[in-house]
Amino acid sequence: MKLVFRAHAIQRLFERGVSVADVERLLASGRTIEEYPGDFPFPSRLVLGFIGERPIQIVVAEHRTANEAIIITVYEPNAAEWEPGFAKRKT
């Protein structure tokens, strides 16, 4: 799948010191922890991966007919909002 980066995602990559290669690796090896099938214009999902010990979450929408993975944003999750391991939100 071809990666397409939204402007917001590019800005966040730069701010957070995450490379395009990191995103490619995280999407290939990371784990989908949430799915958003109702997102418009394409369903999206939240992927969790790690750069060393550093947790990274990626919101990616998939435009399957165009064979594109659209990177919406990339961020380091806030420990106050996530259970240990960063795979489940605190309730």
Rosetta silent file (secondary structure, phi, psi, omega in degrees, C-alpha in Angstrom):
SEQUENCE: MKLVFRAHAIQRLFERGVSVADVERLLASGRTIEEYPGDFPFPSRLVLGFIGERPIQIVVAEHRTANEAIIITVYEPNAAEWEPGFAKRKT
SCORE:     score description
SCORE:     0.000 S_00000001
   1 L     0.000  136.070  178.637    0.000    0.000    0.000 S_00000001
   2 E   -76.856  134.513  176.619    1.269    3.469   -0.885 S_00000001
   3 E   -87.703  133.038  175.953    1.675    5.835    2.074 S_00000001
   4 E  -123.459  124.344 -177.327    0.113    9.291    1.760 S_00000001
   5 E  -103.068  123.694  172.763    0.927   11.811    4.483 S_00000001
   6 L   -69.853  156.024 -179.068   -1.508   14.578    5.385 S_00000001
   7 H   -56.104  -40.960  179.241    0.113   17.961    6.116 S_00000001
   8 H   -58.994  -43.101 -179.101   -0.748   17.570    9.805 S_00000001
   9 H   -65.102  -40.870  178.849    1.065   14.228    9.933 S_00000001
  10 H   -61.753  -43.204  178.141    4.182   15.647    8.276 S_00000001
  11 H   -61.262  -44.141 -178.765    4.268   18.469   10.817 S_00000001
  12 H   -67.299  -37.971  176.524    3.890   15.996   13.692 S_00000001
  13 H   -57.428  -48.390 -179.037    6.634   13.722   12.336 S_00000001
  14 H   -61.728  -48.056 -178.285    9.032   16.654   12.273 S_00000001
  15 H   -62.511  -33.464 -172.195    8.014   17.883   15.754 S_00000001
  16 H  -102.903    3.398  176.731    8.283   14.426   17.300 S_00000001
  17 L    65.393   37.306  178.515   11.428   13.198   15.602 S_00000001
  18 L  -110.520  133.734 -178.333    9.735   10.296   13.826 S_00000001
  19 L   -94.365  165.102  174.606   10.884    9.362   10.324 S_00000001
  20 H   -61.044  -39.357  177.876    8.905    8.062    7.357 S_00000001
  21 H   -61.846  -38.027  175.944   10.890    4.823    7.732 S_00000001
  22 H   -60.618  -45.900 -179.779    9.718    4.628   11.367 S_00000001
  23 H   -61.186  -44.859  178.669    6.096    4.988   10.227 S_00000001
  24 H   -58.943  -45.465 -179.365    6.547    2.274    7.594 S_00000001
  25 H   -65.887  -43.310 -178.961    8.077   -0.084   10.156 S_00000001
  26 H   -64.883  -38.640  177.935    5.444    0.684   12.799 S_00000001
  27 H   -66.945  -34.873 -179.557    2.590    0.061   10.362 S_00000001
  28 H   -75.207  -35.592 -173.459    4.166   -3.247    9.321 S_00000001
  29 H  -111.506  -12.704 -177.494    4.960   -4.473   12.831 S_00000001
  30 L   -74.599 -178.923 -175.376    2.584   -2.508   15.060 S_00000001
  31 E  -122.669  133.181  174.972   -0.769   -3.562   16.412 S_00000001
  32 E   -74.604  120.969 -177.639   -4.191   -2.125   15.622 S_00000001
  33 E  -108.558  -18.872  174.914   -5.660   -1.145   18.992 S_00000001
  34 E  -145.582  147.677  176.389   -8.777    0.739   17.874 S_00000001
  35 E  -125.117  142.379 -178.898  -10.837    0.742   14.685 S_00000001
  36 E  -126.071   75.534 -174.998  -13.044    3.548   13.394 S_00000001
  37 L   -65.591  -21.574 -178.651  -15.157    1.998   10.599 S_00000001
  38 L   -89.583   -0.647 -179.954  -17.488    5.015   10.446 S_00000001
  39 L   -61.460  146.496 -178.462  -14.775    7.582    9.766 S_00000001
  40 L  -119.118  136.689   10.309  -15.288    9.672    6.637 S_00000001
  41 L   -89.266   -7.094 -178.692  -14.229    9.577    3.892 S_00000001
  42 L  -134.458  147.311  174.512  -12.424    6.294    4.702 S_00000001
  43 L   -58.564  147.641  179.561  -12.441    3.912    7.665 S_00000001
  44 E  -133.771  174.653  179.749   -9.435    4.414    9.902 S_00000001
  45 E  -150.859  162.026  177.444   -7.622    2.721   12.727 S_00000001
  46 E  -109.253  123.477 -177.468   -5.196    3.467   15.536 S_00000001
  47 E  -111.198  134.757  176.295   -1.921    1.558   15.409 S_00000001
  48 E  -109.512  132.348  174.054    0.458    1.179   18.349 S_00000001
  49 E  -147.448  177.359 -177.961    4.143    0.505   17.865 S_00000001
  50 E  -132.174  139.130  169.563    7.412    1.239   19.600 S_00000001
  51 E  -107.019   98.771 -170.064   10.629    2.958   18.602 S_00000001
  52 L    65.496 -122.555  177.391   12.879    1.319   21.154 S_00000001
  53 L   -93.932   -3.778 -174.794   10.984    1.863   24.418 S_00000001
  54 E   -83.822  117.373  178.371    9.126    4.891   23.046 S_00000001
  55 E   -75.402  139.356  177.645    5.428    4.232   22.316 S_00000001
  56 E  -133.003  134.346  174.930    4.074    5.735   19.096 S_00000001
  57 E  -115.527  139.848 -178.214    0.464    5.783   17.926 S_00000001
  58 E  -126.312  128.897  170.856   -0.523    6.345   14.306 S_00000001
  59 E   -96.786  121.831 -176.297   -3.978    7.164   12.985 S_00000001
  60 E  -132.028  132.401  174.961   -4.204    5.756    9.471 S_00000001
  61 E  -104.674  145.053 -177.564   -7.114    5.692    7.022 S_00000001
  62 E  -115.886  115.737  175.338   -7.176    3.127    4.256 S_00000001
  63 E   -96.606   86.867 -170.802   -8.377    4.033    0.781 S_00000001
  64 H   -64.174  -38.405 -177.778   -8.438    0.454   -0.471 S_00000001
  65 H   -66.544  -28.388  177.402   -9.568    1.124   -4.048 S_00000001
  66 H   -94.720   -1.730 -177.908   -6.590    3.460   -4.533 S_00000001
  67 L    56.443   46.117 -178.981   -4.302    1.149   -2.514 S_00000001
  68 E  -122.237  139.359  169.366   -3.367    4.048   -0.205 S_00000001
  69 E  -107.359  114.512 -175.343   -2.726    4.255    3.514 S_00000001
  70 E   -96.985  114.638 -178.788   -3.386    7.864    4.512 S_00000001
  71 E   -82.967  115.156 -177.503   -1.401    8.905    7.574 S_00000001
  72 E   -86.170  -50.352  178.319   -3.570   11.330    9.555 S_00000001
  73 E  -157.201  161.051  179.459   -1.368   11.882   12.602 S_00000001
  74 E  -138.207  129.642 -177.836    1.514   10.368   14.554 S_00000001
  75 E  -154.991  164.289  173.493    2.030   10.943   18.264 S_00000001
  76 L   -94.302  120.212 -175.688    3.418    9.682   21.535 S_00000001
  77 L   -66.054  149.740  179.297    0.452    8.699   23.726 S_00000001
  78 L   -81.935  121.682 -177.958   -0.109   10.430   27.061 S_00000001
  79 L   -59.822  -26.409  179.392    0.464    7.980   29.932 S_00000001
  80 L   -70.176  -19.963 -176.799   -2.320    9.691   31.922 S_00000001
  81 L  -103.307   -8.413 -173.696   -4.858    8.641   29.260 S_00000001
  82 E  -126.889  147.238  172.895   -3.694    5.070   28.585 S_00000001
  83 L   -65.770  160.313  175.583   -3.312    1.879   30.594 S_00000001
  84 L   -53.364  137.023 -176.432    0.268    0.576   30.959 S_00000001
  85 L    95.915  -15.349  173.253    1.440   -0.680   27.578 S_00000001
  86 L    64.676   20.349 -179.401   -0.587    2.046   25.786 S_00000001
  87 L   -99.293  -12.637 -178.097   -2.967   -0.417   24.094 S_00000001
  88 L  -137.675  133.308  177.723   -6.122    0.446   26.068 S_00000001
  89 E   -69.345  145.956  173.308   -7.576    3.806   27.066 S_00000001
  90 L   -71.450  145.010  179.917   -8.188    4.434   30.746 S_00000001
  91 L  -102.488    0.000    0.000  -11.862    4.547   31.623 S_00000001
